[in-house]
């Protein structure tokens, strides 16, 4: 199994690159943002709780997302690996993920961190808001709150994985294909091929 964390601030292109990476490597995509939005769409109690945080640009409580990831790991026992997108977002989530993976006798292979300037992030998110239908992309104040959450809580995730020498920084500006090339070359250097 080869498990990847795709890491970076909101708007850094994690969703776009995830789609391409899961196709190339056959990984199971676990996006906590997507999982939460599907809970909201189904109006579950978890979704209703999460929505209050998401609409304000704040992180959803750790225990909620950790529980969601734990059940997603259990329901996908036979995949070649997981691609985590938007998770972990705090140090507590990182520690919890390591424990869950250890129980499954596996670990994180690499943390790919996308680097994008703040001006570019805000531009991309406002642009996405025109078509995504996501309330948190429509409002510059909420976008700025998400970036503040990223700096206050999420950037610690890269620090956490640096102690295990797992973090690789990749330039997240350029064409989608250029960035994809950079990501796949990092993956292929660290992993024996997981393609079918
Ligand atoms: P983006 O990375 O563009 O902000 P996501 O879809 O990953 O978009 O996340 C949207 C929102 O969902 C976040 O602002 C946050 O409120 C919530 N969320 C997603 N993943 C997590 C997580 N791992 N921990 C806490 N909250 C999360």
PDB file of N, CA and C and ligand atoms in Angstrom, residues 8-11 14 31-34 36-37 50 53-55 57-62 65 85-90 93 125 128 134 136-137 146, ligand 1:
ATOM      1  N   UNK A   8      -2.006  21.429   1.242  1.00  0.00           N
ATOM      2  CA  UNK A   8      -1.863  22.799   0.747  1.00  0.00           C
ATOM      3  C   UNK A   8      -3.057  23.621   1.175  1.00  0.00           C
ATOM      4  N   UNK A   9      -2.948  24.939   1.062  1.00  0.00           N
ATOM      5  CA  UNK A   9      -4.048  25.805   1.485  1.00  0.00           C
ATOM      6  C   UNK A   9      -5.277  25.644   0.603  1.00  0.00           C
ATOM      7  N   UNK A  10      -6.432  26.183   1.050  1.00  0.00           N
ATOM      8  CA  UNK A  10      -7.627  26.149   0.217  1.00  0.00           C
ATOM      9  C   UNK A  10      -7.329  26.821  -1.116  1.00  0.00           C
ATOM     10  N   UNK A  11      -7.740  26.182  -2.191  1.00  0.00           N
ATOM     11  CA  UNK A  11      -7.528  26.777  -3.513  1.00  0.00           C
ATOM     12  C   UNK A  11      -6.193  26.415  -4.136  1.00  0.00           C
ATOM     13  N   UNK A  14      -5.753  20.964  -4.779  1.00  0.00           N
ATOM     14  CA  UNK A  14      -5.751  19.579  -4.284  1.00  0.00           C
ATOM     15  C   UNK A  14      -6.825  18.732  -4.972  1.00  0.00           C
ATOM     16  N   UNK A  31     -11.540  12.713   0.469  1.00  0.00           N
ATOM     17  CA  UNK A  31     -11.580  14.160   0.669  1.00  0.00           C
ATOM     18  C   UNK A  31     -12.572  14.457   1.777  1.00  0.00           C
ATOM     19  N   UNK A  32     -12.082  14.980   2.902  1.00  0.00           N
ATOM     20  CA  UNK A  32     -13.015  15.255   4.003  1.00  0.00           C
ATOM     21  C   UNK A  32     -14.001  16.357   3.607  1.00  0.00           C
ATOM     22  N   UNK A  33     -13.565  17.317   2.766  1.00  0.00           N
ATOM     23  CA  UNK A  33     -14.493  18.349   2.292  1.00  0.00           C
ATOM     24  C   UNK A  33     -15.652  17.721   1.525  1.00  0.00           C
ATOM     25  N   UNK A  34     -15.328  16.803   0.602  1.00  0.00           N
ATOM     26  CA  UNK A  34     -16.388  16.128  -0.179  1.00  0.00           C
ATOM     27  C   UNK A  34     -17.279  15.286   0.734  1.00  0.00           C
ATOM     28  N   UNK A  36     -17.891  15.728   3.873  1.00  0.00           N
ATOM     29  CA  UNK A  36     -18.745  16.616   4.682  1.00  0.00           C
ATOM     30  C   UNK A  36     -19.868  17.210   3.847  1.00  0.00           C
ATOM     31  N   UNK A  37     -19.540  17.620   2.606  1.00  0.00           N
ATOM     32  CA  UNK A  37     -20.597  18.187   1.752  1.00  0.00           C
ATOM     33  C   UNK A  37     -21.662  17.140   1.430  1.00  0.00           C
ATOM     34  N   UNK A  50     -21.619  20.092  10.987  1.00  0.00           N
ATOM     35  CA  UNK A  50     -20.447  20.552  10.227  1.00  0.00           C
ATOM     36  C   UNK A  50     -20.730  21.848   9.484  1.00  0.00           C
ATOM     37  N   UNK A  53     -19.819  25.233  10.982  1.00  0.00           N
ATOM     38  CA  UNK A  53     -18.397  25.597  10.952  1.00  0.00           C
ATOM     39  C   UNK A  53     -17.981  25.978   9.530  1.00  0.00           C
ATOM     40  N   UNK A  54     -18.389  25.167   8.576  1.00  0.00           N
ATOM     41  CA  UNK A  54     -17.932  25.367   7.191  1.00  0.00           C
ATOM     42  C   UNK A  54     -18.398  26.703   6.626  1.00  0.00           C
ATOM     43  N   UNK A  55     -19.626  27.086   6.948  1.00  0.00           N
ATOM     44  CA  UNK A  55     -20.149  28.357   6.421  1.00  0.00           C
ATOM     45  C   UNK A  55     -19.360  29.552   6.945  1.00  0.00           C
ATOM     46  N   UNK A  57     -16.102  29.338   7.548  1.00  0.00           N
ATOM     47  CA  UNK A  57     -14.700  29.177   7.165  1.00  0.00           C
ATOM     48  C   UNK A  57     -13.849  28.581   8.265  1.00  0.00           C
ATOM     49  N   UNK A  58     -14.527  28.019   9.276  1.00  0.00           N
ATOM     50  CA  UNK A  58     -13.774  27.401  10.387  1.00  0.00           C
ATOM     51  C   UNK A  58     -13.637  25.903  10.179  1.00  0.00           C
ATOM     52  N   UNK A  59     -12.666  25.317  10.847  1.00  0.00           N
ATOM     53  CA  UNK A  59     -12.504  23.867  10.769  1.00  0.00           C
ATOM     54  C   UNK A  59     -13.605  23.179  11.567  1.00  0.00           C
ATOM     55  N   UNK A  60     -14.031  22.044  11.061  1.00  0.00           N
ATOM     56  CA  UNK A  60     -14.982  21.177  11.758  1.00  0.00           C
ATOM     57  C   UNK A  60     -14.193  20.477  12.887  1.00  0.00           C
ATOM     58  N   UNK A  61     -14.831  20.190  14.040  1.00  0.00           N
ATOM     59  CA  UNK A  61     -14.073  19.580  15.151  1.00  0.00           C
ATOM     60  C   UNK A  61     -13.364  18.277  14.755  1.00  0.00           C
ATOM     61  N   UNK A  62     -12.180  18.099  15.329  1.00  0.00           N
ATOM     62  CA  UNK A  62     -11.341  16.939  14.996  1.00  0.00           C
ATOM     63  C   UNK A  62     -12.086  15.620  15.094  1.00  0.00           C
ATOM     64  N   UNK A  65     -14.262  14.711  11.980  1.00  0.00           N
ATOM     65  CA  UNK A  65     -13.589  14.274  10.743  1.00  0.00           C
ATOM     66  C   UNK A  65     -12.779  12.996  10.963  1.00  0.00           C
ATOM     67  N   UNK A  85      -7.036  14.072   0.940  1.00  0.00           N
ATOM     68  CA  UNK A  85      -7.152  15.418   0.362  1.00  0.00           C
ATOM     69  C   UNK A  85      -7.962  16.264   1.352  1.00  0.00           C
ATOM     70  N   UNK A  86      -7.318  17.276   1.914  1.00  0.00           N
ATOM     71  CA  UNK A  86      -8.013  18.107   2.910  1.00  0.00           C
ATOM     72  C   UNK A  86      -8.011  17.472   4.296  1.00  0.00           C
ATOM     73  N   UNK A  87      -7.260  16.429   4.459  1.00  0.00           N
ATOM     74  CA  UNK A  87      -7.106  15.729   5.739  1.00  0.00           C
ATOM     75  C   UNK A  87      -5.716  15.108   5.759  1.00  0.00           C
ATOM     76  N   UNK A  88      -4.981  15.133   6.876  1.00  0.00           N
ATOM     77  CA  UNK A  88      -5.289  15.819   8.124  1.00  0.00           C
ATOM     78  C   UNK A  88      -5.094  17.334   8.015  1.00  0.00           C
ATOM     79  N   UNK A  89      -5.841  18.071   8.854  1.00  0.00           N
ATOM     80  CA  UNK A  89      -5.772  19.528   8.844  1.00  0.00           C
ATOM     81  C   UNK A  89      -5.327  20.098  10.182  1.00  0.00           C
ATOM     82  N   UNK A  90      -5.091  19.246  11.155  1.00  0.00           N
ATOM     83  CA  UNK A  90      -4.538  19.702  12.439  1.00  0.00           C
ATOM     84  C   UNK A  90      -3.536  18.638  12.886  1.00  0.00           C
ATOM     85  N   UNK A  93      -5.320  15.584  14.127  1.00  0.00           N
ATOM     86  CA  UNK A  93      -5.777  14.717  13.032  1.00  0.00           C
ATOM     87  C   UNK A  93      -4.611  13.906  12.468  1.00  0.00           C
ATOM     88  N   UNK A 125     -10.233  31.021  -5.665  1.00  0.00           N
ATOM     89  CA  UNK A 125     -11.422  30.638  -4.896  1.00  0.00           C
ATOM     90  C   UNK A 125     -12.626  31.484  -5.288  1.00  0.00           C
ATOM     91  N   UNK A 128     -13.763  30.134  -8.516  1.00  0.00           N
ATOM     92  CA  UNK A 128     -14.471  28.863  -8.337  1.00  0.00           C
ATOM     93  C   UNK A 128     -15.884  29.113  -7.804  1.00  0.00           C
ATOM     94  N   UNK A 134     -20.564  26.474  -4.036  1.00  0.00           N
ATOM     95  CA  UNK A 134     -20.145  26.345  -2.630  1.00  0.00           C
ATOM     96  C   UNK A 134     -20.269  27.683  -1.921  1.00  0.00           C
ATOM     97  N   UNK A 136     -19.001  28.676   0.731  1.00  0.00           N
ATOM     98  CA  UNK A 136     -17.745  29.166   1.317  1.00  0.00           C
ATOM     99  C   UNK A 136     -16.777  29.722   0.271  1.00  0.00           C
ATOM    100  N   UNK A 137     -17.118  29.617  -1.019  1.00  0.00           N
ATOM    101  CA  UNK A 137     -16.271  30.203  -2.063  1.00  0.00           C
ATOM    102  C   UNK A 137     -16.811  31.548  -2.543  1.00  0.00           C
ATOM    103  N   UNK A 146     -10.782  31.037   5.983  1.00  0.00           N
ATOM    104  CA  UNK A 146     -10.238  29.692   5.713  1.00  0.00           C
ATOM    105  C   UNK A 146      -8.719  29.738   5.617  1.00  0.00           C
TER     106      UNK A 146
HETATM  107  P1  LIG B   1     -10.782  23.882   0.701  1.00  0.00           P
HETATM  108  O1  LIG B   1      -9.528  23.104   0.861  1.00  0.00           O
HETATM  109  O2  LIG B   1     -10.891  24.552  -0.635  1.00  0.00           O
HETATM  110  O3  LIG B   1     -11.068  24.802   1.839  1.00  0.00           O
HETATM  111  P2  LIG B   1     -12.388  21.564   1.446  1.00  0.00           P
HETATM  112  O4  LIG B   1     -13.477  21.013   0.613  1.00  0.00           O
HETATM  113  O5  LIG B   1     -11.197  20.719   1.690  1.00  0.00           O
HETATM  114  O6  LIG B   1     -12.015  22.910   0.680  1.00  0.00           O
HETATM  115  O7  LIG B   1     -12.948  22.025   2.859  1.00  0.00           O
HETATM  116  C1  LIG B   1     -14.090  22.844   3.003  1.00  0.00           C
HETATM  117  C2  LIG B   1     -14.401  23.050   4.484  1.00  0.00           C
HETATM  118  O8  LIG B   1     -14.730  21.778   5.093  1.00  0.00           O
HETATM  119  C3  LIG B   1     -13.277  23.607   5.344  1.00  0.00           C
HETATM  120  O9  LIG B   1     -13.219  25.024   5.314  1.00  0.00           O
HETATM  121  C4  LIG B   1     -13.655  23.061   6.746  1.00  0.00           C
HETATM  122  O10 LIG B   1     -14.689  23.826   7.325  1.00  0.00           O
HETATM  123  C5  LIG B   1     -14.235  21.690   6.436  1.00  0.00           C
HETATM  124  N1  LIG B   1     -13.197  20.616   6.494  1.00  0.00           N
HETATM  125  C6  LIG B   1     -12.764  19.860   5.456  1.00  0.00           C
HETATM  126  N2  LIG B   1     -11.832  18.986   5.856  1.00  0.00           N
HETATM  127  C7  LIG B   1     -11.640  19.192   7.180  1.00  0.00           C
HETATM  128  C8  LIG B   1     -10.805  18.636   8.185  1.00  0.00           C
HETATM  129  N3  LIG B   1      -9.927  17.656   7.896  1.00  0.00           N
HETATM  130  N4  LIG B   1     -10.881  19.103   9.455  1.00  0.00           N
HETATM  131  C9  LIG B   1     -11.752  20.074   9.770  1.00  0.00           C
HETATM  132  N5  LIG B   1     -12.567  20.666   8.890  1.00  0.00           N
HETATM  133  C10 LIG B   1     -12.532  20.237   7.594  1.00  0.00           C
END
